[in-house]
Amino acid sequence: MITTLIYSLTGLILFGMGFFTLIIHSHPLRKILAVNVMSTGVFLILVATAYIPLGEGEIDPVPHAMVLTGIVVSVSVTALALILACRIQETSNSSLPGRKQQGEVPEESIR
Amino acid sequence: MSRTGKNHKRLDGFQRLLLLFVICMVVLLGYIIWSTPGSKPVLTGAVAQMQEYSGVESPVTAVLLNFRGYDTLLEVMVLLLAVIGTWSLTEAFFPVQRSEISPVQMGAVRLLAPVMCLVAAYLVWQGSHLAGGAFQGGAILGAAGVLMLVTELPALRTIPVLPLRIGLVFGPLFFAGIALICLLFTGDLLGYPKGAGGWLILLIETACAISIGLTLALLFAGGRPDKEFIWKNNP
């Protein structure tokens, strides 16, 4: 019981931290990372609810399968979101919000 | 510099209000989790009951590919969609080879890549009775691909596009094909015929692991292959 509680509360705190960052930061990369931290928290809660101490019965496979599905979906969402963020920066003239203007390296010199 | 100064900035009114709101939400949710009576898995019994009909010994694999095979089918499609989205947005950027790859790095890739493929195959096979399966094996295969991508092997530039495309859709189409064949023979989508579940799951997992590994490596490459490259191969 106490193990489940510790893992669940850790997942909950991760979720809260991610949610806070998602709202106050405007840079897309920070938002993508925040969503990832949030999803990690949710996965932790789900796996923790399926936890059963050793020898007290079988594990509950359904949450495990759901988390496995969720991880794969979150990986593909992250990849697509990163590409979209890069694309926004390439096609827009101004730099992304939440970023200092003067320290910016011109686009051509990077590529 | 200015960045460290920015990190120490005090929160303004809205951010403090939001912080308060988030803390309240976390405390409320924490109370809900704390007051929920000890988890009593409802579906464990149902899964354990049907386990012997699933054809595999691992309960997680049984749920993933037999009882809820529909979810996994759509999940593989999500991965395919992510690659299609990526390919339609940007081109992969391969820098022109400037210097020789260091022998240490080359040696590491030569040693690691085959071992990683072997581990991936083992994980897929292990999925039928222990933790493991298509996604774990595919992740290792993807890692092998990423390792070769960061080494910037010159051989990667000469891979034609068509095999890549076929490899990407092979797993999802194979899975969907099996699902349709099952629909024809047993009347249920993904309702495996009795006794055939075990090897059908292994076949699907092998096909999906190859596609998932390729998908993850191509997502890391971040875009479709160079345009001139496609022209050269499809005149």
CSV table of C-alpha atoms in Angstrom, one decimal:
chain,number,residue,atom,x,y,z
A,1,MET,CA,0.0,0.0,0.0
A,2,ILE,CA,2.7,2.4,1.0
A,3,THR,CA,4.8,1.6,-2.1
A,4,THR,CA,1.9,2.3,-4.3
A,5,LEU,CA,1.2,5.6,-2.5
A,6,ILE,CA,4.8,6.8,-2.8
A,7,TYR,CA,4.9,6.0,-6.6
A,8,SER,CA,1.5,7.5,-7.2
A,9,LEU,CA,2.3,10.7,-5.3
A,10,THR,CA,5.6,11.1,-7.2
A,11,GLY,CA,3.7,10.7,-10.5
A,12,LEU,CA,1.2,13.3,-9.3
A,13,ILE,CA,4.0,15.8,-8.5
A,14,LEU,CA,5.6,15.2,-11.9
A,15,PHE,CA,2.2,15.8,-13.5
A,16,GLY,CA,1.7,19.1,-11.5
A,17,MET,CA,5.2,20.3,-12.4
A,18,GLY,CA,4.7,19.6,-16.1
A,19,PHE,CA,1.3,21.2,-16.1
A,20,PHE,CA,2.7,24.4,-14.5
A,21,THR,CA,5.6,24.6,-17.0
A,22,LEU,CA,3.2,23.9,-19.9
A,23,ILE,CA,1.3,27.1,-19.1
A,24,ILE,CA,3.9,29.6,-18.0
A,25,HIS,CA,6.5,29.0,-20.7
A,26,SER,CA,5.9,30.0,-24.2
A,27,HIS,CA,8.8,28.3,-26.0
A,28,PRO,CA,7.6,25.3,-27.9
A,29,LEU,CA,10.5,23.1,-26.8
A,30,ARG,CA,9.7,23.7,-23.1
A,31,LYS,CA,6.0,22.9,-23.8
A,32,ILE,CA,6.9,19.6,-25.5
A,33,LEU,CA,9.2,18.7,-22.6
A,34,ALA,CA,6.5,19.7,-20.2
A,35,VAL,CA,3.9,17.4,-21.9
A,36,ASN,CA,6.5,14.6,-21.7
A,37,VAL,CA,7.0,15.1,-18.0
A,38,MET,CA,3.2,15.1,-17.5
A,39,SER,CA,2.8,11.9,-19.4
A,40,THR,CA,5.6,10.3,-17.4
A,41,GLY,CA,3.7,11.2,-14.3
A,42,VAL,CA,0.5,9.6,-15.6
A,43,PHE,CA,2.3,6.4,-16.6
A,44,LEU,CA,3.9,6.2,-13.1
A,45,ILE,CA,0.5,6.5,-11.5
A,46,LEU,CA,-1.0,3.8,-13.8
A,47,VAL,CA,1.8,1.4,-13.2
A,48,ALA,CA,1.7,2.0,-9.5
A,49,THR,CA,-2.0,1.2,-9.3
A,50,ALA,CA,-1.2,-2.2,-10.9
A,51,TYR,CA,1.5,-2.9,-8.4
A,52,ILE,CA,0.9,-5.9,-6.2
A,53,PRO,CA,3.5,-7.1,-3.6
A,54,LEU,CA,5.5,-10.2,-4.7
A,55,GLY,CA,3.7,-13.4,-3.8
A,56,GLU,CA,0.3,-11.8,-3.2
A,57,GLY,CA,-1.2,-12.6,-6.6
A,58,GLU,CA,-0.8,-12.0,-10.2
A,59,ILE,CA,0.0,-8.5,-11.6
A,60,ASP,CA,-2.8,-6.6,-13.4
A,61,PRO,CA,-1.7,-6.8,-17.0
A,62,VAL,CA,-4.2,-4.3,-18.4
A,63,PRO,CA,-2.6,-1.1,-17.0
A,64,HIS,CA,0.8,-2.4,-18.1
A,65,ALA,CA,-0.5,-2.8,-21.7
A,66,MET,CA,-2.1,0.6,-21.6
A,67,VAL,CA,1.2,2.2,-20.4
A,68,LEU,CA,3.1,0.5,-23.1
A,69,THR,CA,0.7,1.8,-25.7
A,70,GLY,CA,0.9,5.3,-24.1
A,71,ILE,CA,4.7,5.4,-24.2
A,72,VAL,CA,4.7,4.6,-27.9
A,73,VAL,CA,2.1,7.2,-28.7
A,74,SER,CA,4.0,9.8,-26.6
A,75,VAL,CA,7.2,9.1,-28.5
A,76,SER,CA,5.6,9.6,-31.9
A,77,VAL,CA,3.8,12.7,-30.6
A,78,THR,CA,7.1,14.1,-29.3
A,79,ALA,CA,8.8,13.5,-32.6
A,80,LEU,CA,6.1,15.1,-34.7
A,81,ALA,CA,5.8,18.1,-32.3
A,82,LEU,CA,9.6,18.6,-32.5
A,83,ILE,CA,9.6,18.6,-36.3
A,84,LEU,CA,6.6,21.1,-36.3
A,85,ALA,CA,8.5,23.4,-33.8
A,86,CYS,CA,11.6,23.3,-36.1
A,87,ARG,CA,9.4,24.0,-39.1
A,88,ILE,CA,7.8,27.0,-37.3
A,89,GLN,CA,11.2,28.5,-36.6
A,90,GLU,CA,12.4,27.9,-40.1
A,91,THR,CA,9.5,29.5,-41.8
A,92,SER,CA,8.8,32.4,-39.5
A,93,ASN,CA,10.9,35.5,-39.7
A,94,SER,CA,10.9,36.3,-36.0
A,95,SER,CA,12.5,34.0,-33.6
A,96,LEU,CA,10.4,31.9,-31.3
A,97,PRO,CA,8.8,33.6,-28.3
A,98,GLY,CA,10.6,33.3,-25.0
A,99,ARG,CA,14.0,33.6,-26.6
A,100,LYS,CA,16.6,36.4,-26.6
A,101,GLN,CA,16.9,38.2,-29.9
A,102,GLN,CA,20.5,39.4,-29.9
A,103,GLY,CA,22.1,36.1,-29.1
A,104,GLU,CA,20.5,34.5,-32.1
A,105,VAL,CA,22.7,32.9,-34.8
A,106,PRO,CA,21.4,33.4,-38.3
A,107,GLU,CA,19.7,30.5,-39.9
A,108,GLU,CA,22.1,30.0,-42.8
A,109,SER,CA,25.1,29.6,-40.6
A,110,ILE,CA,23.6,26.7,-38.8
A,111,ARG,CA,22.6,24.6,-41.7
B,1,MET,CA,24.8,35.9,-18.1
B,2,SER,CA,21.3,37.0,-18.9
B,3,ARG,CA,19.9,33.5,-18.8
B,4,THR,CA,20.8,33.0,-15.2
B,5,GLY,CA,19.3,36.3,-14.4
B,6,LYS,CA,16.1,35.2,-16.1
B,7,ASN,CA,15.9,32.1,-14.1
B,8,HIS,CA,15.9,34.0,-10.8
B,9,LYS,CA,13.1,36.3,-11.9
B,10,ARG,CA,10.2,36.5,-9.5
B,11,LEU,CA,6.9,35.2,-10.5
B,12,ASP,CA,4.3,37.7,-11.4
B,13,GLY,CA,0.7,37.8,-10.2
B,14,PHE,CA,-0.8,35.4,-12.8
B,15,GLN,CA,2.0,32.9,-12.3
B,16,ARG,CA,1.5,32.9,-8.5
B,17,LEU,CA,-2.2,32.4,-9.0
B,18,LEU,CA,-1.5,29.5,-11.4
B,19,LEU,CA,1.0,28.0,-8.9
B,20,LEU,CA,-1.6,28.2,-6.2
B,21,PHE,CA,-4.2,26.5,-8.5
B,22,VAL,CA,-1.7,23.7,-9.5
B,23,ILE,CA,-0.8,23.1,-5.9
B,24,CYS,CA,-4.5,22.9,-5.0
B,25,MET,CA,-5.1,20.5,-7.8
B,26,VAL,CA,-2.2,18.3,-6.9
B,27,VAL,CA,-3.3,18.2,-3.2
B,28,LEU,CA,-6.8,17.3,-4.2
B,29,LEU,CA,-5.7,14.6,-6.6
B,30,GLY,CA,-3.3,13.3,-3.9
B,31,TYR,CA,-6.1,13.1,-1.4
B,32,ILE,CA,-8.2,11.1,-4.0
B,33,ILE,CA,-5.3,8.7,-4.6
B,34,TRP,CA,-4.7,8.4,-0.8
B,35,SER,CA,-8.4,7.7,0.0
B,36,THR,CA,-8.9,5.2,-2.8
B,37,PRO,CA,-9.1,1.8,-1.2
B,38,GLY,CA,-6.3,-0.6,-1.9
B,39,SER,CA,-6.3,-1.5,-5.6
B,40,LYS,CA,-8.4,-4.5,-6.2
B,41,PRO,CA,-7.6,-5.5,-9.8
B,42,VAL,CA,-10.9,-6.4,-11.5
B,43,LEU,CA,-9.6,-7.6,-14.8
B,44,THR,CA,-6.7,-9.8,-13.5
B,45,GLY,CA,-9.1,-12.7,-12.9
B,46,ALA,CA,-10.7,-12.3,-16.4
B,47,VAL,CA,-7.2,-12.2,-18.0
B,48,ALA,CA,-6.0,-15.2,-16.0
B,49,GLN,CA,-9.1,-17.2,-17.0
B,50,MET,CA,-8.6,-16.7,-20.7
B,51,GLN,CA,-4.8,-16.9,-20.6
B,52,GLU,CA,-4.6,-20.5,-21.8
B,53,TYR,CA,-6.7,-19.7,-24.9
B,54,SER,CA,-4.4,-16.7,-25.9
B,55,GLY,CA,-1.5,-18.9,-27.0
B,56,VAL,CA,1.1,-17.0,-25.0
B,57,GLU,CA,2.2,-17.3,-21.4
B,58,SER,CA,2.9,-13.6,-20.7
B,59,PRO,CA,-0.3,-11.8,-19.5
B,60,VAL,CA,0.9,-8.4,-20.8
B,61,THR,CA,1.5,-9.8,-24.3
B,62,ALA,CA,-1.8,-11.6,-24.2
B,63,VAL,CA,-3.6,-8.4,-23.4
B,64,LEU,CA,-1.6,-6.4,-26.0
B,65,LEU,CA,-1.9,-8.7,-29.0
B,66,ASN,CA,-4.8,-10.9,-28.3
B,67,PHE,CA,-7.5,-9.5,-26.0
B,68,ARG,CA,-6.9,-5.9,-27.0
B,69,GLY,CA,-5.2,-6.5,-30.3
B,70,TYR,CA,-7.3,-3.7,-31.8
B,71,ASP,CA,-5.5,-1.1,-29.7
B,72,THR,CA,-2.1,-2.3,-30.7
B,73,LEU,CA,-3.1,-2.3,-34.4
B,74,LEU,CA,-4.1,1.3,-34.1
B,75,GLU,CA,-1.0,2.1,-32.1
B,76,VAL,CA,1.2,0.8,-34.9
B,77,MET,CA,-0.8,3.0,-37.3
B,78,VAL,CA,-0.1,6.0,-35.0
B,79,LEU,CA,3.7,5.4,-35.4
B,80,LEU,CA,3.3,5.2,-39.2
B,81,LEU,CA,1.3,8.4,-39.2
B,82,ALA,CA,4.0,10.2,-37.2
B,83,VAL,CA,6.6,9.2,-39.9
B,84,ILE,CA,4.3,10.3,-42.7
B,85,GLY,CA,3.8,13.6,-41.0
B,86,THR,CA,7.5,14.0,-40.5
B,87,TRP,CA,8.3,13.1,-44.1
B,88,SER,CA,5.8,15.6,-45.4
B,89,LEU,CA,7.2,18.4,-43.4
B,90,THR,CA,11.0,18.4,-43.8
B,91,GLU,CA,13.9,16.7,-45.4
B,92,ALA,CA,16.5,14.8,-43.4
B,93,PHE,CA,19.7,16.7,-43.1
B,94,PHE,CA,22.8,14.7,-43.7
B,95,PRO,CA,26.0,16.7,-43.4
B,96,VAL,CA,28.5,16.1,-46.1
B,97,GLN,CA,31.3,13.8,-44.8
B,98,ARG,CA,34.0,16.2,-43.6
B,99,SER,CA,36.4,14.0,-41.9
B,100,GLU,CA,37.1,10.3,-41.4
B,101,ILE,CA,35.1,8.5,-38.7
B,102,SER,CA,37.3,7.9,-35.7
B,103,PRO,CA,38.4,4.2,-35.6
B,104,VAL,CA,37.2,4.0,-32.0
B,105,GLN,CA,33.7,5.1,-32.9
B,106,MET,CA,33.7,2.8,-36.0
B,107,GLY,CA,34.8,-0.2,-33.9
B,108,ALA,CA,32.1,0.5,-31.3
B,109,VAL,CA,29.4,0.6,-34.0
B,110,ARG,CA,30.8,-2.6,-35.6
B,111,LEU,CA,30.7,-4.3,-32.2
B,112,LEU,CA,27.4,-2.9,-30.9
B,113,ALA,CA,25.1,-2.9,-34.0
B,114,PRO,CA,25.0,-6.7,-34.5
B,115,VAL,CA,24.7,-7.3,-30.7
B,116,MET,CA,21.8,-4.9,-30.6
B,117,CYS,CA,20.0,-6.7,-33.4
B,118,LEU,CA,20.5,-10.0,-31.6
B,119,VAL,CA,19.1,-8.5,-28.3
B,120,ALA,CA,16.1,-7.2,-30.3
B,121,ALA,CA,15.4,-10.6,-31.8
B,122,TYR,CA,15.7,-12.2,-28.3
B,123,LEU,CA,13.3,-9.6,-26.8
B,124,VAL,CA,10.7,-10.3,-29.4
B,125,TRP,CA,11.0,-14.0,-28.9
B,126,GLN,CA,10.9,-13.6,-25.1
B,127,GLY,CA,7.7,-11.6,-25.4
B,128,SER,CA,5.6,-14.8,-25.5
B,129,HIS,CA,6.5,-15.8,-21.9
B,130,LEU,CA,8.2,-12.9,-20.1
B,131,ALA,CA,8.4,-9.2,-20.3
B,132,GLY,CA,9.3,-8.2,-23.9
B,133,GLY,CA,7.7,-8.0,-27.2
B,134,ALA,CA,7.5,-6.0,-30.4
B,135,PHE,CA,7.9,-2.6,-28.9
B,136,GLN,CA,10.8,-3.4,-26.7
B,137,GLY,CA,12.6,-5.2,-29.5
B,138,GLY,CA,11.7,-2.4,-31.9
B,139,ALA,CA,13.1,0.2,-29.5
B,140,ILE,CA,16.5,-1.7,-29.4
B,141,LEU,CA,16.5,-1.9,-33.2
B,142,GLY,CA,15.7,1.9,-33.4
B,143,ALA,CA,18.6,2.5,-31.0
B,144,ALA,CA,20.9,0.6,-33.3
B,145,GLY,CA,19.7,2.8,-36.2
B,146,VAL,CA,20.2,6.0,-34.2
B,147,LEU,CA,23.8,4.8,-33.3
B,148,MET,CA,24.5,4.4,-37.0
B,149,LEU,CA,22.9,7.8,-37.8
B,150,VAL,CA,25.0,9.7,-35.3
B,151,THR,CA,28.1,8.0,-36.6
B,152,GLU,CA,27.2,9.4,-40.0
B,153,LEU,CA,28.1,6.2,-41.8
B,154,PRO,CA,28.6,7.0,-45.5
B,155,ALA,CA,26.7,3.8,-46.3
B,156,LEU,CA,23.5,5.3,-45.0
B,157,ARG,CA,23.4,7.8,-47.8
B,158,THR,CA,23.3,5.0,-50.4
B,159,ILE,CA,20.2,3.3,-49.0
B,160,PRO,CA,17.5,3.6,-51.6
B,161,VAL,CA,14.1,5.0,-50.6
B,162,LEU,CA,11.8,2.2,-51.8
B,163,PRO,CA,13.0,-0.4,-49.3
B,164,LEU,CA,12.7,2.2,-46.5
B,165,ARG,CA,9.1,2.8,-47.5
B,166,ILE,CA,8.3,-0.9,-47.8
B,167,GLY,CA,9.9,-1.5,-44.4
B,168,LEU,CA,7.8,1.2,-42.8
B,169,VAL,CA,4.5,-0.2,-43.9
B,170,PHE,CA,5.4,-3.9,-43.7
B,171,GLY,CA,4.5,-4.3,-40.0
B,172,PRO,CA,1.2,-2.4,-40.0
B,173,LEU,CA,0.1,-4.0,-43.3
B,174,PHE,CA,1.0,-7.5,-42.1
B,175,PHE,CA,-0.9,-6.9,-38.8
B,176,ALA,CA,-3.9,-5.5,-40.7
B,177,GLY,CA,-3.7,-8.4,-43.2
B,178,ILE,CA,-3.7,-11.0,-40.4
B,179,ALA,CA,-6.7,-9.2,-38.8
B,180,LEU,CA,-8.6,-9.3,-42.0
B,181,ILE,CA,-7.8,-13.0,-42.7
B,182,CYS,CA,-9.0,-13.7,-39.1
B,183,LEU,CA,-12.2,-11.8,-39.9
B,184,LEU,CA,-12.7,-14.0,-43.0
B,185,PHE,CA,-12.1,-17.3,-41.2
B,186,THR,CA,-13.4,-16.9,-37.7
B,187,GLY,CA,-15.8,-14.0,-38.1
B,188,ASP,CA,-14.0,-11.7,-35.6
B,189,LEU,CA,-11.5,-9.0,-36.4
B,190,LEU,CA,-8.2,-10.4,-34.8
B,191,GLY,CA,-10.1,-13.4,-33.5
B,192,TYR,CA,-7.2,-15.9,-34.0
B,193,PRO,CA,-8.3,-19.5,-34.8
B,194,LYS,CA,-8.0,-21.9,-31.9
B,195,GLY,CA,-4.4,-23.1,-31.3
B,196,ALA,CA,-2.9,-20.7,-33.9
B,197,GLY,CA,-2.7,-17.7,-31.6
B,198,GLY,CA,0.9,-18.4,-30.4
B,199,TRP,CA,2.7,-18.4,-33.7
B,200,LEU,CA,0.5,-15.8,-35.2
B,201,ILE,CA,1.4,-13.4,-32.4
B,202,LEU,CA,5.1,-14.2,-32.8
B,203,LEU,CA,4.8,-13.5,-36.6
B,204,ILE,CA,3.0,-10.2,-36.0
B,205,GLU,CA,5.5,-9.2,-33.3
B,206,THR,CA,8.5,-9.9,-35.6
B,207,ALA,CA,7.0,-7.9,-38.5
B,208,CYS,CA,6.0,-5.0,-36.2
B,209,ALA,CA,9.4,-5.0,-34.4
B,210,ILE,CA,11.2,-4.4,-37.8
B,211,SER,CA,8.8,-1.6,-38.7
B,212,ILE,CA,8.9,0.0,-35.3
B,213,GLY,CA,12.7,0.0,-35.2
B,214,LEU,CA,12.8,1.5,-38.7
B,215,THR,CA,10.2,4.1,-37.7
B,216,LEU,CA,12.0,5.2,-34.6
B,217,ALA,CA,15.3,5.5,-36.4
B,218,LEU,CA,13.7,7.5,-39.2
B,219,LEU,CA,11.9,9.8,-36.7
B,220,PHE,CA,15.3,10.5,-35.3
B,221,ALA,CA,16.7,11.3,-38.8
B,222,GLY,CA,13.9,13.8,-38.8
B,223,GLY,CA,12.6,14.1,-42.4
B,224,ARG,CA,12.3,12.4,-45.8
B,225,PRO,CA,15.5,11.5,-47.6
B,226,ASP,CA,17.1,14.1,-49.8
B,227,LYS,CA,15.3,15.1,-52.9
B,228,GLU,CA,18.2,14.7,-55.3
B,229,PHE,CA,18.7,11.4,-53.8
B,230,ILE,CA,15.2,10.3,-54.7
B,231,TRP,CA,15.7,11.5,-58.3
B,232,LYS,CA,18.9,9.6,-58.6
B,233,ASN,CA,17.2,6.4,-57.6
B,234,ASN,CA,13.9,6.9,-59.4
B,235,PRO,CA,14.9,8.5,-62.7
